[in-house]
PDB file of C-alpha atoms in Angstrom:
ATOM      1  CA  UNK N1117     -22.035  11.785  12.559  1.00  0.00           C
ATOM      2  CA  UNK N1118     -18.570  11.436  11.000  1.00  0.00           C
ATOM      3  CA  UNK N1119     -16.144   8.936  12.517  1.00  0.00           C
ATOM      4  CA  UNK N1120     -12.720   7.507  11.668  1.00  0.00           C
ATOM      5  CA  UNK N1121     -13.208   4.459   9.419  1.00  0.00           C
ATOM      6  CA  UNK N1122     -10.458   1.842   9.164  1.00  0.00           C
ATOM      7  CA  UNK N1123     -10.451  -1.040   6.631  1.00  0.00           C
ATOM      8  CA  UNK N1124      -7.611  -3.555   6.249  1.00  0.00           C
ATOM      9  CA  UNK N1125      -6.278  -5.671   3.358  1.00  0.00           C
ATOM     10  CA  UNK N1126      -3.676  -8.471   3.600  1.00  0.00           C
ATOM     11  CA  UNK N1127      -0.238  -7.933   2.045  1.00  0.00           C
ATOM     12  CA  UNK N1128       1.356 -11.354   1.572  1.00  0.00           C
ATOM     13  CA  UNK N1129       5.059 -10.749   0.906  1.00  0.00           C
ATOM     14  CA  UNK N1130       7.644 -13.524   0.782  1.00  0.00           C
ATOM     15  CA  UNK N1131      10.705 -12.443   2.847  1.00  0.00           C
ATOM     16  CA  UNK N1132      13.091 -13.521   0.067  1.00  0.00           C
ATOM     17  CA  UNK N1133      11.332 -11.106  -2.270  1.00  0.00           C
ATOM     18  CA  UNK N1134      12.766  -8.209  -0.267  1.00  0.00           C
ATOM     19  CA  UNK N1135      16.164  -9.368  -1.499  1.00  0.00           C
ATOM     20  CA  UNK N1136      15.270 -10.667  -4.965  1.00  0.00           C
ATOM     21  CA  UNK N1137      12.438  -8.309  -5.841  1.00  0.00           C
ATOM     22  CA  UNK N1138      12.514  -4.916  -7.514  1.00  0.00           C
ATOM     23  CA  UNK N1139      13.750  -1.920  -5.563  1.00  0.00           C
ATOM     24  CA  UNK N1140      13.579   1.823  -6.154  1.00  0.00           C
ATOM     25  CA  UNK N1141      16.678   3.838  -7.124  1.00  0.00           C
ATOM     26  CA  UNK N1142      17.084   4.583  -3.399  1.00  0.00           C
ATOM     27  CA  UNK N1143      17.294   0.832  -2.733  1.00  0.00           C
ATOM     28  CA  UNK N1144      13.923   0.613  -0.970  1.00  0.00           C
ATOM     29  CA  UNK N1145      11.510  -2.327  -1.507  1.00  0.00           C
ATOM     30  CA  UNK N1146       8.507  -1.605  -3.723  1.00  0.00           C
ATOM     31  CA  UNK N1147       5.376  -3.708  -3.163  1.00  0.00           C
ATOM     32  CA  UNK N1148       2.226  -3.877  -5.253  1.00  0.00           C
ATOM     33  CA  UNK N1149      -1.270  -5.220  -4.655  1.00  0.00           C
ATOM     34  CA  UNK N1150      -4.895  -4.571  -3.744  1.00  0.00           C
ATOM     35  CA  UNK N1151      -5.541  -1.625  -1.424  1.00  0.00           C
ATOM     36  CA  UNK N1152      -9.341  -1.853  -1.364  1.00  0.00           C
ATOM     37  CA  UNK N1153     -12.307  -3.336  -3.214  1.00  0.00           C
ATOM     38  CA  UNK N1154     -15.425  -1.351  -4.092  1.00  0.00           C
ATOM     39  CA  UNK N1155     -18.965  -2.665  -3.978  1.00  0.00           C
ATOM     40  CA  UNK N1156     -18.497  -5.552  -1.527  1.00  0.00           C
ATOM     41  CA  UNK N1157     -19.097  -6.275   2.147  1.00  0.00           C
ATOM     42  CA  UNK N1158     -15.716  -6.134   3.872  1.00  0.00           C
ATOM     43  CA  UNK N1159     -14.550  -7.777   7.096  1.00  0.00           C
ATOM     44  CA  UNK N1160     -15.973  -4.907   9.136  1.00  0.00           C
ATOM     45  CA  UNK N1161     -19.430  -5.423   7.533  1.00  0.00           C
ATOM     46  CA  UNK N1162     -19.111  -2.080   5.744  1.00  0.00           C
ATOM     47  CA  UNK N1163     -20.039  -1.310   2.154  1.00  0.00           C
ATOM     48  CA  UNK N1164     -18.257   1.308   0.025  1.00  0.00           C
ATOM     49  CA  UNK N1165     -19.978   2.117  -3.257  1.00  0.00           C
ATOM     50  CA  UNK N1166     -17.834   2.231  -6.423  1.00  0.00           C
ATOM     51  CA  UNK N1167     -18.802   5.905  -6.877  1.00  0.00           C
ATOM     52  CA  UNK N1168     -17.401   6.885  -3.463  1.00  0.00           C
ATOM     53  CA  UNK N1169     -14.135   5.005  -3.984  1.00  0.00           C
ATOM     54  CA  UNK N1170     -13.655   6.391  -7.505  1.00  0.00           C
ATOM     55  CA  UNK N1171     -14.208   9.952  -6.300  1.00  0.00           C
ATOM     56  CA  UNK N1172     -11.743   9.539  -3.435  1.00  0.00           C
ATOM     57  CA  UNK N1173      -9.115   7.772  -5.554  1.00  0.00           C
ATOM     58  CA  UNK N1174      -9.268  10.609  -8.109  1.00  0.00           C
ATOM     59  CA  UNK N1175      -8.516  13.053  -5.274  1.00  0.00           C
ATOM     60  CA  UNK N1176      -5.832  10.810  -3.781  1.00  0.00           C
ATOM     61  CA  UNK N1177      -3.976  10.606  -7.114  1.00  0.00           C
ATOM     62  CA  UNK N1178      -3.129  14.279  -6.679  1.00  0.00           C
ATOM     63  CA  UNK N1179      -1.564  13.502  -3.277  1.00  0.00           C
ATOM     64  CA  UNK N1180       0.457  10.683  -4.871  1.00  0.00           C
ATOM     65  CA  UNK N1181       1.684  13.027  -7.623  1.00  0.00           C
ATOM     66  CA  UNK N1182       2.692  15.588  -4.987  1.00  0.00           C
ATOM     67  CA  UNK N1183       4.895  12.972  -3.257  1.00  0.00           C
ATOM     68  CA  UNK N1184       3.014  13.138   0.048  1.00  0.00           C
ATOM     69  CA  UNK N1185       0.930   9.933   0.040  1.00  0.00           C
ATOM     70  CA  UNK N1186       2.533   8.647   3.232  1.00  0.00           C
ATOM     71  CA  UNK N1187       1.173   6.253   5.834  1.00  0.00           C
ATOM     72  CA  UNK N1188       2.025   4.911   9.278  1.00  0.00           C
ATOM     73  CA  UNK N1189       2.918   1.559  10.820  1.00  0.00           C
ATOM     74  CA  UNK N1190      -0.231   0.913  12.866  1.00  0.00           C
ATOM     75  CA  UNK N1191      -2.723   3.719  12.757  1.00  0.00           C
ATOM     76  CA  UNK N1192      -4.232   5.878  15.469  1.00  0.00           C
ATOM     77  CA  UNK N1193      -7.916   6.774  15.659  1.00  0.00           C
ATOM     78  CA  UNK N1194      -6.987  10.127  14.195  1.00  0.00           C
ATOM     79  CA  UNK N1195      -7.301  12.016  10.934  1.00  0.00           C
ATOM     80  CA  UNK N1196      -3.718  13.291  11.248  1.00  0.00           C
ATOM     81  CA  UNK N1197      -0.731  11.464   9.698  1.00  0.00           C
ATOM     82  CA  UNK N1198       2.073  11.597  12.268  1.00  0.00           C
ATOM     83  CA  UNK N1199       5.294  12.036  10.274  1.00  0.00           C
ATOM     84  CA  UNK N1200       7.475  10.459  12.974  1.00  0.00           C
ATOM     85  CA  UNK N1201       5.518   7.209  12.475  1.00  0.00           C
ATOM     86  CA  UNK N1202       5.629   7.178   8.660  1.00  0.00           C
ATOM     87  CA  UNK N1203       6.821   3.815   7.291  1.00  0.00           C
ATOM     88  CA  UNK N1204       5.954   3.987   3.588  1.00  0.00           C
ATOM     89  CA  UNK N1205       4.738   6.084   0.690  1.00  0.00           C
ATOM     90  CA  UNK N1206       2.354   5.189  -2.149  1.00  0.00           C
ATOM     91  CA  UNK N1207       4.053   5.748  -5.508  1.00  0.00           C
ATOM     92  CA  UNK N1208       1.172   4.783  -7.815  1.00  0.00           C
ATOM     93  CA  UNK N1209      -2.551   4.088  -7.440  1.00  0.00           C
ATOM     94  CA  UNK N1210      -4.908   2.783 -10.122  1.00  0.00           C
ATOM     95  CA  UNK N1211      -7.991   0.652 -10.814  1.00  0.00           C
ATOM     96  CA  UNK N1212      -8.208  -2.993 -11.857  1.00  0.00           C
ATOM     97  CA  UNK N1213     -11.922  -3.712 -12.179  1.00  0.00           C
ATOM     98  CA  UNK N1214     -13.421  -3.050  -8.737  1.00  0.00           C
ATOM     99  CA  UNK N1215     -10.024  -3.321  -7.016  1.00  0.00           C
ATOM    100  CA  UNK N1216      -8.000  -0.278  -5.998  1.00  0.00           C
ATOM    101  CA  UNK N1217      -4.380  -1.205  -6.733  1.00  0.00           C
ATOM    102  CA  UNK N1218      -1.267   0.462  -5.400  1.00  0.00           C
ATOM    103  CA  UNK N1219       2.524   0.429  -5.531  1.00  0.00           C
ATOM    104  CA  UNK N1220       4.035   1.168  -2.122  1.00  0.00           C
ATOM    105  CA  UNK N1221       7.650   1.997  -1.290  1.00  0.00           C
ATOM    106  CA  UNK N1222       8.826   0.898   2.172  1.00  0.00           C
ATOM    107  CA  UNK N1223      10.915   3.767   3.524  1.00  0.00           C
ATOM    108  CA  UNK N1224      14.140   3.443   5.593  1.00  0.00           C
ATOM    109  CA  UNK N1225      12.581   5.254   8.567  1.00  0.00           C
ATOM    110  CA  UNK N1226      12.440   3.855  12.108  1.00  0.00           C
ATOM    111  CA  UNK N1227       8.981   2.376  11.538  1.00  0.00           C
ATOM    112  CA  UNK N1228       9.761   1.448   7.925  1.00  0.00           C
ATOM    113  CA  UNK N1229      12.701  -0.628   9.128  1.00  0.00           C
ATOM    114  CA  UNK N1230      10.400  -2.335  11.644  1.00  0.00           C
ATOM    115  CA  UNK N1231       7.938  -3.122   8.844  1.00  0.00           C
ATOM    116  CA  UNK N1232      10.756  -4.548   6.696  1.00  0.00           C
ATOM    117  CA  UNK N1233      12.002  -6.666   9.624  1.00  0.00           C
ATOM    118  CA  UNK N1234       8.509  -8.034  10.265  1.00  0.00           C
ATOM    119  CA  UNK N1235       8.180  -9.097   6.627  1.00  0.00           C
ATOM    120  CA  UNK N1236      11.647 -10.664   6.645  1.00  0.00           C
ATOM    121  CA  UNK N1237      10.536 -12.774   9.626  1.00  0.00           C
ATOM    122  CA  UNK N1238       7.373 -14.103   7.967  1.00  0.00           C
ATOM    123  CA  UNK N1239       4.922 -11.813   9.758  1.00  0.00           C
ATOM    124  CA  UNK N1240       1.796 -11.437   7.625  1.00  0.00           C
ATOM    125  CA  UNK N1241       0.848  -7.759   7.520  1.00  0.00           C
ATOM    126  CA  UNK N1242      -2.129  -5.854   6.178  1.00  0.00           C
ATOM    127  CA  UNK N1243      -2.587  -2.474   4.561  1.00  0.00           C
ATOM    128  CA  UNK N1244      -5.432  -0.481   6.037  1.00  0.00           C
ATOM    129  CA  UNK N1245      -7.307   2.512   4.661  1.00  0.00           C
ATOM    130  CA  UNK N1246      -7.993   5.361   7.059  1.00  0.00           C
ATOM    131  CA  UNK N1247     -10.776   7.827   6.389  1.00  0.00           C
ATOM    132  CA  UNK N1248     -13.595   9.814   7.932  1.00  0.00           C
ATOM    133  CA  UNK N1249     -17.283   9.434   7.230  1.00  0.00           C
ATOM    134  CA  UNK N1250     -20.696   8.482   8.504  1.00  0.00           C
ATOM    135  CA  UNK N1251     -22.508   5.139   8.280  1.00  0.00           C
ATOM    136  CA  UNK N1252     -26.075   4.083   7.468  1.00  0.00           C
ATOM    137  CA  UNK N1253     -27.555   0.648   8.358  1.00  0.00           C
ATOM    138  CA  UNK N1254     -28.342  -1.669   5.433  1.00  0.00           C
ATOM    139  CA  UNK N1255     -30.085  -5.035   5.161  1.00  0.00           C
ATOM    140  CA  UNK N1256     -28.153  -8.052   6.428  1.00  0.00           C
ATOM    141  CA  UNK N1257     -26.350  -6.188   9.180  1.00  0.00           C
ATOM    142  CA  UNK N1258     -24.164  -4.165   6.807  1.00  0.00           C
ATOM    143  CA  UNK N1259     -23.317  -0.508   7.259  1.00  0.00           C
ATOM    144  CA  UNK N1260     -23.144   1.684   4.152  1.00  0.00           C
ATOM    145  CA  UNK N1261     -20.434   4.342   4.052  1.00  0.00           C
ATOM    146  CA  UNK N1262     -22.063   7.654   3.185  1.00  0.00           C
ATOM    147  CA  UNK N1263     -21.218  10.333   0.640  1.00  0.00           C
ATOM    148  CA  UNK N1264     -19.438  12.472   3.266  1.00  0.00           C
ATOM    149  CA  UNK N1265     -16.560   9.948   3.368  1.00  0.00           C
ATOM    150  CA  UNK N1266     -13.048  11.387   2.987  1.00  0.00           C
ATOM    151  CA  UNK N1267     -10.004   9.144   2.420  1.00  0.00           C
ATOM    152  CA  UNK N1268      -6.963  10.065   4.520  1.00  0.00           C
ATOM    153  CA  UNK N1269      -4.306   7.414   3.820  1.00  0.00           C
ATOM    154  CA  UNK N1270      -3.320   3.743   3.960  1.00  0.00           C
ATOM    155  CA  UNK N1271      -1.416   2.359   6.979  1.00  0.00           C
ATOM    156  CA  UNK N1272       0.261  -1.001   7.577  1.00  0.00           C
ATOM    157  CA  UNK N1273      -1.404  -3.028  10.347  1.00  0.00           C
ATOM    158  CA  UNK N1274      -1.853  -6.616  11.536  1.00  0.00           C
ATOM    159  CA  UNK N1275      -5.567  -7.460  11.170  1.00  0.00           C
ATOM    160  CA  UNK N1276      -7.252  -7.887   7.759  1.00  0.00           C
ATOM    161  CA  UNK N1277     -10.800  -6.822   6.849  1.00  0.00           C
ATOM    162  CA  UNK N1278     -10.775  -6.824   3.026  1.00  0.00           C
ATOM    163  CA  UNK N1279     -11.288 -10.380   1.659  1.00  0.00           C
ATOM    164  CA  UNK N1280      -8.968 -12.119  -0.788  1.00  0.00           C
ATOM    165  CA  UNK N1281      -6.347  -9.398  -1.197  1.00  0.00           C
ATOM    166  CA  UNK N1282      -2.575  -9.923  -1.183  1.00  0.00           C
ATOM    167  CA  UNK N1283       0.535  -7.875  -1.878  1.00  0.00           C
ATOM    168  CA  UNK N1284       3.663  -8.899  -3.746  1.00  0.00           C
ATOM    169  CA  UNK N1285       6.978  -7.290  -4.522  1.00  0.00           C
ATOM    170  CA  UNK N1286       7.226  -5.555  -7.861  1.00  0.00           C
ATOM    171  CA  UNK N1287       9.622  -7.477 -10.100  1.00  0.00           C
ATOM    172  CA  UNK N1288       8.742  -6.276 -13.571  1.00  0.00           C
ATOM    173  CA  UNK N1289       8.950  -2.915 -15.277  1.00  0.00           C
ATOM    174  CA  UNK N1290      12.492  -2.002 -14.352  1.00  0.00           C
ATOM    175  CA  UNK N1291      12.443   0.562 -17.155  1.00  0.00           C
ATOM    176  CA  UNK N1292      10.022   2.625 -15.084  1.00  0.00           C
ATOM    177  CA  UNK N1293      13.015   4.003 -13.205  1.00  0.00           C
ATOM    178  CA  UNK N1294      16.092   5.553 -14.816  1.00  0.00           C
ATOM    179  CA  UNK N1295      19.191   3.558 -13.890  1.00  0.00           C
ATOM    180  CA  UNK N1296      22.632   5.134 -13.875  1.00  0.00           C
ATOM    181  CA  UNK N1297      25.713   3.266 -15.154  1.00  0.00           C
ATOM    182  CA  UNK N1298      26.664   2.133 -11.638  1.00  0.00           C
ATOM    183  CA  UNK N1299      23.263   0.511 -11.047  1.00  0.00           C
ATOM    184  CA  UNK N1300      23.305  -1.134 -14.491  1.00  0.00           C
ATOM    185  CA  UNK N1301      26.709  -2.710 -13.749  1.00  0.00           C
ATOM    186  CA  UNK N1302      25.464  -3.909 -10.345  1.00  0.00           C
ATOM    187  CA  UNK N1303      22.381  -5.477 -11.923  1.00  0.00           C
ATOM    188  CA  UNK N1304      24.501  -7.251 -14.549  1.00  0.00           C
ATOM    189  CA  UNK N1305      26.953  -8.590 -11.953  1.00  0.00           C
ATOM    190  CA  UNK N1306      24.094  -9.794  -9.749  1.00  0.00           C
ATOM    191  CA  UNK N1307      22.521 -11.658 -12.676  1.00  0.00           C
ATOM    192  CA  UNK N1308      25.857 -13.340 -13.504  1.00  0.00           C
ATOM    193  CA  UNK N1309      26.525 -14.340  -9.884  1.00  0.00           C
ATOM    194  CA  UNK N1310      22.985 -15.649  -9.374  1.00  0.00           C
ATOM    195  CA  UNK N1311      23.245 -17.702 -12.568  1.00  0.00           C
ATOM    196  CA  UNK N1312      26.359 -19.360 -11.077  1.00  0.00           C
ATOM    197  CA  UNK N1313      24.568 -20.133  -7.812  1.00  0.00           C
ATOM    198  CA  UNK N1314      26.376 -17.482  -5.739  1.00  0.00           C
ATOM    199  CA  UNK N1315      23.665 -14.857  -5.584  1.00  0.00           C
ATOM    200  CA  UNK N1316      24.776 -12.110  -3.136  1.00  0.00           C
ATOM    201  CA  UNK N1317      22.623 -11.060  -0.187  1.00  0.00           C
ATOM    202  CA  UNK N1318      21.813  -7.357  -0.627  1.00  0.00           C
TER     203      UNK N1318
END
């Protein structure tokens, strides 16, 4: 029988990175890190095969491209994404070995601002996949996620289940976004001020 499956990964973000790290053209923080790992036993004693994750990530890439890969701050036991609770949106998703990697923009919504405030006050948060599927017992007390699994989204939560995964603010690749003349001047002035030890708080 299908059930809602929730798996969580730590996002370790230094509060100062929200000021010094890379932001989107809208001025929102952009974080990057591991969303999930295929082929391992996670903190919930569940096993996702690489084939299942690769199939679901291929489908999810379409959602990312359509600008609707949103998630909530804390997630309900539901397959519905409640837009009034949306705190972030995934801007890119890709593979690095067996790790599912993602770039996530923290949005200036009510819950997004809460998420940003938590990070700024050293609260360690996790990113948690939400999906639906059935489970089958394996040896060693593990439960194998079955082929009927469907990925819904990733939410930000407090309790981790995916081992050894951390998030960091994106600092490189500024050419990925087109900067207008105003933003280029601001970046140049910030670099000059920071070099003189008077880096402004943004």
